[in-house]
Amino acid sequence: MNFSLKAPSLASTLLITAAACLLATGCSKKDKDKAATQVIASVDGEEISIHQMNTILARAKGITPETLPQAKQEILAGLVEQQLAINLAISKKLDRTPEVVTALENAKREILGRAALEQIAAAQPKPTDAEAEKYFNDHPALFAERRVFNLQEIAVRRSGKDVGDLASQANNAKSMEEVANWLKEKGIEFSTNGGTRSAEQIPLEVLPKLHAFKDGQIGLIESKDAYLVMRLVASRSQPVTLAQALPTIKVFLANQRGAEAVKNEKDLLKAKAKVEYFGEFAGGEAAFKAKAEAEAKAAAEAKTTAQAKAKADADAFAQQKAAEQAAAQAEAEARSKARADARAQDDQSTNKPVAIDLEKGLKGLK
């Protein structure tokens, strides 16, 4: 089978089912019309409807017409086990504990909020074939000129630290090791990555620049969050036709359009609403964000200062050791020179020539 259905945990069962009950009139279905709810099972009087099964089927992946009967059977078995767990929890009054009540309320809020936003997204007009074809033509690196890349990558986060020479280093480097060593010397933190990635696995802001690389080339690409030094080890062409890409492009454009509509609606709602903040959040999101950024900046500066102090202390210690060694060596050389001078004076005293009166000597010989 190529689909996966996992049995929910007791906690998630309580959250999802009880929250759904809260959104309706209550958990008991005994007073409801069975024909209207299309009941497919009952567990100790609590009914399971076809709508519950259809909700799970709609979110399951990999189900084909051939595997659908078995999928339904597995889903129903899971729903029965789920209801048994719910009945057990209610019999133990777990639905009244503060933790579960809070979790149910949170689940209710999440379900309601998500339902409203999903409705906004679903109401957007579907992308046309012409729009999808335009997107295909505007992004050749993703489709007509699609490649699979074998990459080596060094990522430097955008932290405000000066990396002005990084582009020059990357463009002139003969290997990634040269760039890594330069970053280490500068005390700049970085991470490395590598592997094979297809065009659609590369961020859209990076792909056009990477697409211009030739095999073996090293260069710097700036993304939204980081500086990326990338080496294109090798690549191979693997184009996609318009017919192949059209369904995927339509889904992508629909999701993009829905996400944009949701964002606009959120902004509009926030602009109209009266939102107040209290406690540590007094002053609003902007103030809290500024405070958090200031704290993060102070922590980064403190870390940089500590690193600089540690380096200065290490340099001072190294200089002190070097000075002590130089002084010791100079003292040793002075003692050695003094001993050499003393030996030289002793030698001169021992070998001092005796003055001879030649004339007196000759007379004596006569």
Coordinates of C-alpha atoms in Angstrom, one line a residue:
M1 CA 0.0 0.0 0.0
N2 CA 1.2 3.5 -0.8
F3 CA -0.9 5.4 1.7
S4 CA -0.4 5.9 5.4
L5 CA -3.1 6.2 8.1
K6 CA -1.8 6.6 11.6
A7 CA -4.0 6.0 14.7
P8 CA -4.3 9.2 16.6
S9 CA -3.1 9.5 20.2
L10 CA -5.6 9.8 23.1
A11 CA -4.7 13.4 23.5
S12 CA -5.1 14.4 19.9
T13 CA -8.4 12.3 19.8
L14 CA -9.8 14.3 22.7
L15 CA -8.7 17.6 21.1
I16 CA -10.0 17.0 17.6
T17 CA -13.2 15.3 18.5
A18 CA -14.2 17.3 21.6
A19 CA -13.4 20.6 19.8
A20 CA -15.6 19.5 16.9
C21 CA -18.3 18.8 19.4
L22 CA -17.9 22.2 21.0
L23 CA -18.4 23.8 17.6
A24 CA -21.6 21.8 17.3
T25 CA -24.4 21.6 19.9
G26 CA -22.8 18.8 21.9
C27 CA -21.1 15.4 21.8
S28 CA -24.2 13.3 21.9
K29 CA -25.7 12.4 18.5
K30 CA -28.6 10.4 19.8
D31 CA -31.1 13.2 19.0
K32 CA -29.9 13.7 15.5
D33 CA -31.5 12.2 12.4
K34 CA -29.4 9.2 11.4
A35 CA -30.4 9.7 7.8
A36 CA -29.1 13.3 7.8
T37 CA -25.8 12.4 9.5
Q38 CA -25.3 9.2 7.4
V39 CA -24.2 7.1 10.4
I40 CA -21.8 4.3 9.5
A41 CA -21.1 2.9 13.0
S42 CA -22.0 3.3 16.7
V43 CA -19.8 2.7 19.7
D44 CA -21.8 2.3 23.0
G45 CA -24.5 4.6 21.5
E46 CA -22.0 7.2 20.2
E47 CA -22.3 7.5 16.4
I48 CA -19.7 7.8 13.7
S49 CA -20.7 9.5 10.5
I50 CA -19.6 9.3 6.9
H51 CA -18.5 13.0 7.2
Q52 CA -15.8 12.0 9.6
M53 CA -14.5 9.4 7.2
N54 CA -14.7 11.7 4.2
T55 CA -12.7 14.4 6.2
I56 CA -9.9 11.9 6.7
L57 CA -10.0 10.6 3.2
A58 CA -9.7 14.2 1.8
R59 CA -6.5 14.6 3.7
A60 CA -5.0 11.2 3.0
K61 CA -2.3 10.9 0.3
G62 CA -1.6 8.2 -2.2
I63 CA -5.1 6.6 -2.2
T64 CA -6.1 5.2 -5.6
P65 CA -9.5 3.7 -6.7
E66 CA -8.0 0.3 -6.2
T67 CA -6.9 1.0 -2.6
L68 CA -9.9 3.0 -1.6
P69 CA -12.0 0.1 -0.1
Q70 CA -9.1 -0.9 2.1
A71 CA -8.4 2.7 3.0
K72 CA -12.1 3.1 4.1
Q73 CA -11.8 -0.1 6.2
E74 CA -8.7 1.2 7.9
I75 CA -10.2 4.6 8.6
L76 CA -13.3 3.1 10.0
A77 CA -11.3 0.9 12.3
G78 CA -9.3 3.9 13.5
L79 CA -12.5 5.9 14.1
V80 CA -14.0 3.1 16.2
E81 CA -10.8 2.9 18.3
Q82 CA -10.9 6.7 18.6
Q83 CA -14.4 6.7 19.9
L84 CA -13.6 3.9 22.4
A85 CA -10.8 6.1 23.7
I86 CA -13.1 9.2 23.9
N87 CA -15.7 7.2 25.8
L88 CA -13.0 6.0 28.2
A89 CA -11.8 9.6 28.8
I90 CA -15.3 10.9 29.4
S91 CA -16.1 8.0 31.8
K92 CA -13.0 9.1 33.8
K93 CA -14.1 12.8 33.6
L94 CA -10.9 13.7 31.8
D95 CA -12.8 16.2 29.7
R96 CA -13.3 18.3 32.9
T97 CA -9.6 18.6 33.9
P98 CA -8.1 22.0 33.6
E99 CA -5.4 20.8 31.2
V100 CA -7.9 19.2 28.8
V101 CA -10.4 22.0 29.0
T102 CA -7.6 24.5 28.1
A103 CA -6.4 22.2 25.3
L104 CA -10.0 21.9 23.9
E105 CA -10.4 25.6 24.0
N106 CA -7.1 26.1 22.1
A107 CA -8.2 23.5 19.6
K108 CA -11.5 25.2 19.1
R109 CA -9.8 28.6 18.5
E110 CA -7.4 26.9 16.0
I111 CA -10.2 25.2 14.1
L112 CA -12.3 28.3 13.9
G113 CA -9.5 30.5 12.8
R114 CA -8.3 28.0 10.2
A115 CA -11.8 27.5 8.8
A116 CA -12.2 31.2 8.3
L117 CA -8.9 31.6 6.5
E118 CA -9.4 28.5 4.4
Q119 CA -12.7 29.9 3.3
I120 CA -11.0 33.1 2.1
A121 CA -8.4 31.2 0.2
A122 CA -10.9 28.8 -1.4
A123 CA -13.0 31.8 -2.6
Q124 CA -10.2 33.1 -4.8
P125 CA -10.6 32.6 -8.6
K126 CA -8.7 29.6 -10.0
P127 CA -5.7 30.3 -12.2
T128 CA -6.3 30.0 -15.9
D129 CA -4.2 28.0 -18.4
A130 CA -2.9 31.3 -19.8
E131 CA -1.7 32.4 -16.4
A132 CA 0.0 29.0 -15.8
E133 CA 1.6 29.2 -19.3
K134 CA 2.9 32.7 -18.5
Y135 CA 4.5 31.5 -15.3
F136 CA 6.1 28.6 -17.2
N137 CA 7.6 31.0 -19.7
D138 CA 8.7 33.4 -17.0
H139 CA 10.7 30.8 -15.1
P140 CA 12.7 28.8 -17.6
A141 CA 15.1 27.6 -14.9
L142 CA 12.2 25.7 -13.3
F143 CA 10.9 24.1 -16.4
A144 CA 12.2 24.4 -20.0
E145 CA 15.9 24.8 -18.8
R146 CA 15.5 22.8 -15.6
R147 CA 18.7 21.3 -14.2
V148 CA 19.7 19.1 -11.3
F149 CA 22.6 20.5 -9.3
N150 CA 25.4 18.9 -7.3
L151 CA 26.3 21.6 -4.8
Q152 CA 28.7 22.5 -2.1
E153 CA 27.5 25.4 0.1
I154 CA 28.8 27.7 2.9
A155 CA 26.1 29.8 4.6
V156 CA 26.8 32.9 6.6
R157 CA 23.8 34.3 8.4
R158 CA 23.0 38.0 8.0
S159 CA 23.9 39.3 11.5
G160 CA 25.2 42.8 10.7
K161 CA 28.8 41.7 10.9
D162 CA 31.0 43.0 8.2
V163 CA 31.5 40.5 5.4
G164 CA 32.4 43.0 2.7
D165 CA 35.3 41.0 1.3
L166 CA 33.3 37.8 1.2
A167 CA 32.3 38.3 -2.5
S168 CA 35.9 38.9 -3.6
Q169 CA 37.1 35.8 -1.6
A170 CA 34.4 33.6 -3.1
N171 CA 35.0 34.8 -6.7
N172 CA 38.7 34.3 -6.4
A173 CA 38.8 31.1 -4.4
K174 CA 40.1 28.0 -5.9
S175 CA 38.3 25.8 -3.4
M176 CA 35.7 26.0 -0.7
E177 CA 38.4 25.2 1.9
E178 CA 40.0 28.6 1.1
V179 CA 36.7 30.4 1.8
A180 CA 36.2 28.4 5.0
N181 CA 39.7 29.2 6.3
W182 CA 39.2 32.9 5.5
L183 CA 36.0 32.9 7.5
K184 CA 37.7 31.2 10.4
E185 CA 40.5 33.8 10.4
K186 CA 37.9 36.6 10.5
G187 CA 36.0 34.9 13.3
I188 CA 32.8 34.7 11.2
E189 CA 30.5 31.8 12.0
F190 CA 29.2 29.7 9.1
S191 CA 27.6 26.4 8.3
T192 CA 28.3 24.0 5.5
N193 CA 25.9 21.9 3.4
G194 CA 26.0 20.0 0.2
G195 CA 24.3 17.4 -2.0
T196 CA 22.2 17.0 -5.1
R197 CA 19.1 19.2 -5.5
S198 CA 16.8 19.8 -8.4
A199 CA 15.7 23.3 -9.5
E200 CA 12.4 23.3 -7.6
Q201 CA 14.3 22.5 -4.4
I202 CA 16.3 25.7 -4.7
P203 CA 14.7 28.9 -3.3
L204 CA 13.2 31.1 -6.1
E205 CA 15.3 34.0 -5.0
V206 CA 18.5 32.0 -5.4
L207 CA 17.7 29.8 -8.5
P208 CA 18.2 32.4 -11.3
K209 CA 21.6 33.3 -10.0
L210 CA 22.6 29.7 -9.5
H211 CA 21.3 28.8 -12.9
A212 CA 23.9 31.2 -14.4
F213 CA 26.8 29.2 -12.8
K214 CA 29.0 26.9 -14.9
D215 CA 30.1 23.6 -13.6
G216 CA 33.0 24.0 -11.2
Q217 CA 32.3 27.7 -10.5
I218 CA 32.4 29.2 -7.0
G219 CA 30.5 32.4 -6.3
L220 CA 28.5 34.4 -3.7
I221 CA 24.7 34.5 -3.8
E222 CA 22.7 36.7 -1.4
S223 CA 19.5 35.3 -0.1
K224 CA 16.9 36.9 2.3
D225 CA 18.5 35.4 5.4
A226 CA 22.1 34.5 4.5
Y227 CA 25.1 34.9 2.3
L228 CA 25.6 31.7 0.3
V229 CA 29.0 30.8 -1.1
M230 CA 28.1 28.1 -3.6
R231 CA 30.2 25.7 -5.7
L232 CA 28.4 24.0 -8.6
V233 CA 30.3 20.7 -8.6
A234 CA 28.3 19.4 -11.6
S235 CA 24.8 19.7 -13.1
R236 CA 22.7 17.9 -15.7
S237 CA 19.8 19.1 -17.8
Q238 CA 16.4 17.7 -17.0
P239 CA 13.7 19.9 -18.6
V240 CA 9.9 19.7 -18.0
T241 CA 7.4 20.3 -20.7
L242 CA 4.4 22.7 -20.4
A243 CA 2.0 19.8 -20.4
Q244 CA 3.8 18.2 -17.5
A245 CA 4.1 21.4 -15.5
L246 CA 0.6 22.9 -16.1
P247 CA -1.2 21.0 -13.2
T248 CA 1.5 21.7 -10.7
I249 CA 1.8 25.4 -11.7
K250 CA -2.0 25.8 -11.3
V251 CA -1.9 24.4 -7.8
F252 CA 1.1 26.6 -6.9
L253 CA -0.6 29.7 -8.3
A254 CA -3.8 28.9 -6.5
N255 CA -2.0 28.5 -3.2
Q256 CA 0.0 31.6 -3.8
R257 CA -3.2 33.6 -4.6
G258 CA -4.9 32.2 -1.5
A259 CA -2.0 33.0 0.8
E260 CA -1.9 36.5 -0.5
A261 CA -5.6 37.0 0.0
V262 CA -5.4 35.6 3.6
K263 CA -2.5 38.0 4.4
N264 CA -4.5 41.0 3.0
E265 CA -7.5 40.0 5.0
K266 CA -5.5 39.6 8.2
D267 CA -3.9 43.0 7.7
L268 CA -7.4 44.5 7.1
L269 CA -8.9 42.9 10.2
K270 CA -6.0 44.0 12.3
A271 CA -6.2 47.6 11.0
K272 CA -10.0 47.7 11.9
A273 CA -9.8 45.9 15.2
K274 CA -9.0 47.5 18.6
V275 CA -6.0 45.5 19.9
E276 CA -4.5 46.1 23.3
Y277 CA -1.4 44.7 24.9
F278 CA -0.6 44.3 28.6
G279 CA 2.2 43.2 30.9
E280 CA 5.5 42.6 29.2
F281 CA 3.8 43.1 25.8
A282 CA 2.6 46.6 26.7
G283 CA 3.3 48.9 23.7
G284 CA 2.3 46.4 21.1
E285 CA 4.0 44.0 18.8
A286 CA 6.5 46.6 17.4
A287 CA 7.7 47.5 20.9
F288 CA 8.0 43.8 21.9
K289 CA 9.8 43.0 18.7
A290 CA 12.2 46.0 19.1
K291 CA 12.9 44.9 22.7
A292 CA 13.6 41.3 21.6
E293 CA 15.9 42.6 18.8
A294 CA 17.7 44.9 21.2
E295 CA 18.2 42.0 23.6
A296 CA 19.4 39.7 20.8
K297 CA 21.8 42.5 19.5
A298 CA 23.1 43.0 23.1
A299 CA 23.7 39.3 23.5
A300 CA 25.5 39.2 20.1
E301 CA 27.6 42.2 21.1
A302 CA 28.4 40.7 24.5
K303 CA 29.4 37.5 22.8
T304 CA 31.6 39.4 20.3
T305 CA 33.2 41.4 23.2
A306 CA 33.8 38.2 25.1
Q307 CA 35.4 36.6 22.1
A308 CA 37.5 39.7 21.5
K309 CA 38.6 39.8 25.2
A310 CA 39.5 36.1 25.1
K311 CA 41.5 36.7 22.0
A312 CA 43.2 39.7 23.5
D313 CA 44.0 37.8 26.7
A314 CA 45.4 35.0 24.7
D315 CA 47.5 37.4 22.6
A316 CA 48.8 39.1 25.7
F317 CA 49.6 35.8 27.3
A318 CA 51.4 34.7 24.2
Q319 CA 53.3 38.0 24.1
Q320 CA 54.3 37.7 27.8
K321 CA 55.5 34.1 27.2
A322 CA 57.5 35.3 24.2
A323 CA 59.0 38.2 26.2
E324 CA 59.9 35.8 29.0
Q325 CA 61.5 33.4 26.6
A326 CA 63.4 36.2 24.9
A327 CA 64.6 37.5 28.2
A328 CA 65.7 34.0 29.3
Q329 CA 67.5 33.5 26.0
A330 CA 69.2 36.9 26.3
E331 CA 70.3 36.1 29.9
A332 CA 71.6 32.7 28.8
E333 CA 73.5 34.3 25.9
A334 CA 74.9 37.0 28.3
R335 CA 76.1 34.3 30.7
S336 CA 77.6 32.3 27.8
K337 CA 79.4 35.4 26.5
A338 CA 80.7 36.2 30.0
R339 CA 82.1 32.7 30.4
A340 CA 83.7 33.0 26.9
D341 CA 85.3 36.4 27.8
A342 CA 86.6 34.9 31.1
R343 CA 88.2 32.0 29.3
A344 CA 89.7 34.3 26.7
Q345 CA 91.3 36.4 29.5
D346 CA 92.7 33.3 31.2
D347 CA 94.2 32.1 27.9
Q348 CA 95.9 35.5 27.4
S349 CA 97.5 35.4 30.9
T350 CA 98.8 31.9 30.4
N351 CA 100.3 32.4 26.9
K352 CA 101.8 35.9 27.6
P353 CA 105.2 36.1 25.8
V354 CA 108.4 36.7 28.0
A355 CA 110.6 39.7 26.9
I356 CA 114.2 38.6 26.0
D357 CA 117.1 41.0 25.9
L358 CA 118.8 39.7 22.8
E359 CA 121.9 41.8 23.1
K360 CA 122.5 40.6 26.7
G361 CA 121.9 37.0 25.6
L362 CA 124.3 37.2 22.8
K363 CA 127.0 38.6 25.0
G364 CA 126.4 35.8 27.4
L365 CA 126.9 33.3 24.6
K366 CA 130.2 34.9 23.7

